[in-house]
């Protein structure tokens, strides 16, 4: 049985769970498929053309693969690594047709990516605080709404805090979501209030309300590394003062449509904060879904969630199998039983 067929069977045989952590990780194949349509169209089209062209499996084929990977936002070093592994896999599997080699490409990518722990960390002894950070416009606030929805559906109660006191309209935006989701929200009491003090109040409110999880929105303003570090340090020390062990998750949101910029943001934020996971948004808006491989290989912080559209259910736990299957939708495969 071919690799992709095996993967499909694996995804199909997944069972639904009642456990909170497992529920959060449940994914929807059609959301993945829809969200990765552009990437899949781009890559399978190119690979299918190679299969049709009767190109021989040699330098020209590998150069084409390298080009396709790089155009999909896989960084150069990773692309080279993938091709060297692909060459070995072709020999090992005695692959003779281009379509066989194309399928092996995804098996290589799957194995290279490996397994990441995409579970959300929860505080076992009290309030779980999730801090959400990232530059302007990447999708922090919308991802917070979507994440609140996922956590709520898993059976835990949620509250949010509008720690973005910088952008006019930011508080209203989060308030609207909170109303829709029927969850509590802590807002600043004055314009440009220190975000740490809003989060301080948010924690008090969350403890008083007795909710399980508090998600903190922050401003996405671009600032110097030193200022950013100071601000995040202040927020962290406030959380640590109130909740033993501090924030359970520090999620960095990056926009996949910005390609290598997303990678450099992750690098910079990683220097100033202990990021526990990445939320990769707007995958539906790009044909360059390979950026996830660059994140894995250049930064090695687990992508925990992916944004596959603008609707509330379009944030999904990151699942490598779903990702690869959606990516290869429409790929020509050799006839297999
Ligand atoms: N297509 C698509 N749009 C998204 C996704 N995630 C967020 N967006 C859109 O991106 C835009 C910006 O989202 P916000 O959540 O306001 O971004 P933010 O990071 O909070 O922005 P600031 O508060 O200004 O820093 C909105 O129009 C969202 O609907 C996604 O996964 N797919
Ligand atoms: Mg925002």
PDB file of N, CA and C in Angstrom, residues 100-139:
ATOM      1  N   UNK A 100       5.656   7.844  -8.586  1.00  0.00           N
ATOM      2  CA  UNK A 100       6.139   7.143  -7.380  1.00  0.00           C
ATOM      3  C   UNK A 100       7.096   8.047  -6.584  1.00  0.00           C
ATOM      4  N   UNK A 101       7.990   8.690  -7.325  1.00  0.00           N
ATOM      5  CA  UNK A 101       8.977   9.566  -6.672  1.00  0.00           C
ATOM      6  C   UNK A 101       8.262  10.752  -6.008  1.00  0.00           C
ATOM      7  N   UNK A 102       7.248  11.267  -6.676  1.00  0.00           N
ATOM      8  CA  UNK A 102       6.491  12.386  -6.097  1.00  0.00           C
ATOM      9  C   UNK A 102       5.848  11.986  -4.768  1.00  0.00           C
ATOM     10  N   UNK A 103       5.331  10.769  -4.729  1.00  0.00           N
ATOM     11  CA  UNK A 103       4.714  10.316  -3.480  1.00  0.00           C
ATOM     12  C   UNK A 103       5.787  10.127  -2.400  1.00  0.00           C
ATOM     13  N   UNK A 104       6.943   9.601  -2.834  1.00  0.00           N
ATOM     14  CA  UNK A 104       8.044   9.431  -1.873  1.00  0.00           C
ATOM     15  C   UNK A 104       8.480  10.775  -1.275  1.00  0.00           C
ATOM     16  N   UNK A 105       8.366  11.826  -2.111  1.00  0.00           N
ATOM     17  CA  UNK A 105       8.728  13.162  -1.625  1.00  0.00           C
ATOM     18  C   UNK A 105       7.939  13.488  -0.343  1.00  0.00           C
ATOM     19  N   UNK A 106       6.672  13.150  -0.350  1.00  0.00           N
ATOM     20  CA  UNK A 106       5.857  13.481   0.826  1.00  0.00           C
ATOM     21  C   UNK A 106       6.139  12.554   2.001  1.00  0.00           C
ATOM     22  N   UNK A 107       6.532  11.323   1.681  1.00  0.00           N
ATOM     23  CA  UNK A 107       6.914  10.406   2.761  1.00  0.00           C
ATOM     24  C   UNK A 107       8.176  10.935   3.444  1.00  0.00           C
ATOM     25  N   UNK A 108       9.103  11.427   2.625  1.00  0.00           N
ATOM     26  CA  UNK A 108      10.351  11.996   3.151  1.00  0.00           C
ATOM     27  C   UNK A 108      10.034  13.222   4.019  1.00  0.00           C
ATOM     28  N   UNK A 109       9.162  14.090   3.510  1.00  0.00           N
ATOM     29  CA  UNK A 109       8.801  15.298   4.261  1.00  0.00           C
ATOM     30  C   UNK A 109       8.143  14.920   5.597  1.00  0.00           C
ATOM     31  N   UNK A 110       7.271  13.933   5.520  1.00  0.00           N
ATOM     32  CA  UNK A 110       6.567  13.466   6.728  1.00  0.00           C
ATOM     33  C   UNK A 110       7.563  12.952   7.775  1.00  0.00           C
ATOM     34  N   UNK A 111       8.502  12.126   7.312  1.00  0.00           N
ATOM     35  CA  UNK A 111       9.487  11.567   8.250  1.00  0.00           C
ATOM     36  C   UNK A 111      10.443  12.620   8.779  1.00  0.00           C
ATOM     37  N   UNK A 112      10.793  13.558   7.919  1.00  0.00           N
ATOM     38  CA  UNK A 112      11.728  14.606   8.332  1.00  0.00           C
ATOM     39  C   UNK A 112      11.083  15.507   9.383  1.00  0.00           C
ATOM     40  N   UNK A 113       9.815  15.800   9.187  1.00  0.00           N
ATOM     41  CA  UNK A 113       9.127  16.675  10.144  1.00  0.00           C
ATOM     42  C   UNK A 113       9.106  16.033  11.528  1.00  0.00           C
ATOM     43  N   UNK A 114       8.844  14.732  11.536  1.00  0.00           N
ATOM     44  CA  UNK A 114       8.836  14.020  12.820  1.00  0.00           C
ATOM     45  C   UNK A 114       7.631  14.369  13.648  1.00  0.00           C
ATOM     46  N   UNK A 115       7.661  14.010  14.921  1.00  0.00           N
ATOM     47  CA  UNK A 115       6.460  14.271  15.721  1.00  0.00           C
ATOM     48  C   UNK A 115       6.749  15.380  16.717  1.00  0.00           C
ATOM     49  N   UNK A 116       5.760  16.230  16.864  1.00  0.00           N
ATOM     50  CA  UNK A 116       5.850  17.338  17.814  1.00  0.00           C
ATOM     51  C   UNK A 116       4.736  17.167  18.822  1.00  0.00           C
ATOM     52  N   UNK A 117       4.971  17.640  20.021  1.00  0.00           N
ATOM     53  CA  UNK A 117       3.864  17.619  20.958  1.00  0.00           C
ATOM     54  C   UNK A 117       3.040  18.887  20.737  1.00  0.00           C
ATOM     55  N   UNK A 118       1.860  18.714  20.188  1.00  0.00           N
ATOM     56  CA  UNK A 118       1.033  19.877  19.872  1.00  0.00           C
ATOM     57  C   UNK A 118      -0.024  20.122  20.951  1.00  0.00           C
ATOM     58  N   UNK A 119       0.070  19.381  22.065  1.00  0.00           N
ATOM     59  CA  UNK A 119      -0.914  19.551  23.142  1.00  0.00           C
ATOM     60  C   UNK A 119      -0.779  20.923  23.781  1.00  0.00           C
ATOM     61  N   UNK A 120      -1.892  21.445  24.250  1.00  0.00           N
ATOM     62  CA  UNK A 120      -1.834  22.686  25.033  1.00  0.00           C
ATOM     63  C   UNK A 120      -1.454  22.319  26.459  1.00  0.00           C
ATOM     64  N   UNK A 121      -0.600  23.124  27.067  1.00  0.00           N
ATOM     65  CA  UNK A 121      -0.269  22.889  28.475  1.00  0.00           C
ATOM     66  C   UNK A 121      -1.325  23.535  29.358  1.00  0.00           C
ATOM     67  N   UNK A 122      -1.789  22.791  30.332  1.00  0.00           N
ATOM     68  CA  UNK A 122      -2.730  23.354  31.297  1.00  0.00           C
ATOM     69  C   UNK A 122      -2.111  23.334  32.688  1.00  0.00           C
ATOM     70  N   UNK A 123      -2.487  24.309  33.477  1.00  0.00           N
ATOM     71  CA  UNK A 123      -2.032  24.355  34.858  1.00  0.00           C
ATOM     72  C   UNK A 123      -2.894  23.387  35.683  1.00  0.00           C
ATOM     73  N   UNK A 124      -2.222  22.410  36.288  1.00  0.00           N
ATOM     74  CA  UNK A 124      -3.004  21.403  37.018  1.00  0.00           C
ATOM     75  C   UNK A 124      -3.500  21.930  38.365  1.00  0.00           C
ATOM     76  N   UNK A 125      -2.841  23.009  38.854  1.00  0.00           N
ATOM     77  CA  UNK A 125      -3.173  23.472  40.209  1.00  0.00           C
ATOM     78  C   UNK A 125      -3.956  24.771  40.251  1.00  0.00           C
ATOM     79  N   UNK A 126      -4.561  25.142  39.159  1.00  0.00           N
ATOM     80  CA  UNK A 126      -5.325  26.393  39.217  1.00  0.00           C
ATOM     81  C   UNK A 126      -5.520  26.980  37.842  1.00  0.00           C
ATOM     82  N   UNK A 127      -5.579  28.307  37.816  1.00  0.00           N
ATOM     83  CA  UNK A 127      -5.872  28.998  36.566  1.00  0.00           C
ATOM     84  C   UNK A 127      -4.774  28.777  35.516  1.00  0.00           C
ATOM     85  N   UNK A 128      -5.202  28.433  34.313  1.00  0.00           N
ATOM     86  CA  UNK A 128      -4.266  28.328  33.187  1.00  0.00           C
ATOM     87  C   UNK A 128      -4.252  29.665  32.458  1.00  0.00           C
ATOM     88  N   UNK A 129      -3.063  30.260  32.343  1.00  0.00           N
ATOM     89  CA  UNK A 129      -2.958  31.532  31.624  1.00  0.00           C
ATOM     90  C   UNK A 129      -2.264  31.290  30.288  1.00  0.00           C
ATOM     91  N   UNK A 130      -2.891  31.768  29.231  1.00  0.00           N
ATOM     92  CA  UNK A 130      -2.308  31.662  27.891  1.00  0.00           C
ATOM     93  C   UNK A 130      -2.049  33.076  27.386  1.00  0.00           C
ATOM     94  N   UNK A 131      -0.787  33.347  27.101  1.00  0.00           N
ATOM     95  CA  UNK A 131      -0.405  34.676  26.610  1.00  0.00           C
ATOM     96  C   UNK A 131      -0.218  34.583  25.097  1.00  0.00           C
ATOM     97  N   UNK A 132      -0.842  35.515  24.383  1.00  0.00           N
ATOM     98  CA  UNK A 132      -0.765  35.468  22.926  1.00  0.00           C
ATOM     99  C   UNK A 132      -0.035  36.708  22.413  1.00  0.00           C
ATOM    100  N   UNK A 133       1.060  36.473  21.703  1.00  0.00           N
ATOM    101  CA  UNK A 133       1.893  37.593  21.243  1.00  0.00           C
ATOM    102  C   UNK A 133       2.155  37.502  19.736  1.00  0.00           C
ATOM    103  N   UNK A 134       2.667  38.585  19.173  1.00  0.00           N
ATOM    104  CA  UNK A 134       2.982  38.594  17.741  1.00  0.00           C
ATOM    105  C   UNK A 134       2.834  39.997  17.185  1.00  0.00           C
ATOM    106  N   UNK A 135       3.396  40.244  16.008  1.00  0.00           N
ATOM    107  CA  UNK A 135       3.340  41.599  15.450  1.00  0.00           C
ATOM    108  C   UNK A 135       1.940  41.909  14.935  1.00  0.00           C
ATOM    109  N   UNK A 136       1.792  43.154  14.598  1.00  0.00           N
ATOM    110  CA  UNK A 136       0.580  43.769  14.097  1.00  0.00           C
ATOM    111  C   UNK A 136      -0.107  43.009  12.943  1.00  0.00           C
ATOM    112  N   UNK A 137      -1.380  42.696  13.142  1.00  0.00           N
ATOM    113  CA  UNK A 137      -2.183  42.176  12.027  1.00  0.00           C
ATOM    114  C   UNK A 137      -2.031  40.711  11.664  1.00  0.00           C
ATOM    115  N   UNK A 138      -1.280  39.972  12.455  1.00  0.00           N
ATOM    116  CA  UNK A 138      -1.028  38.571  12.090  1.00  0.00           C
ATOM    117  C   UNK A 138      -2.229  37.654  12.375  1.00  0.00           C
ATOM    118  N   UNK A 139      -3.146  38.136  13.224  1.00  0.00           N
ATOM    119  CA  UNK A 139      -4.329  37.324  13.533  1.00  0.00           C
ATOM    120  C   UNK A 139      -4.425  36.916  14.994  1.00  0.00           C
TER     121      UNK A 139
END
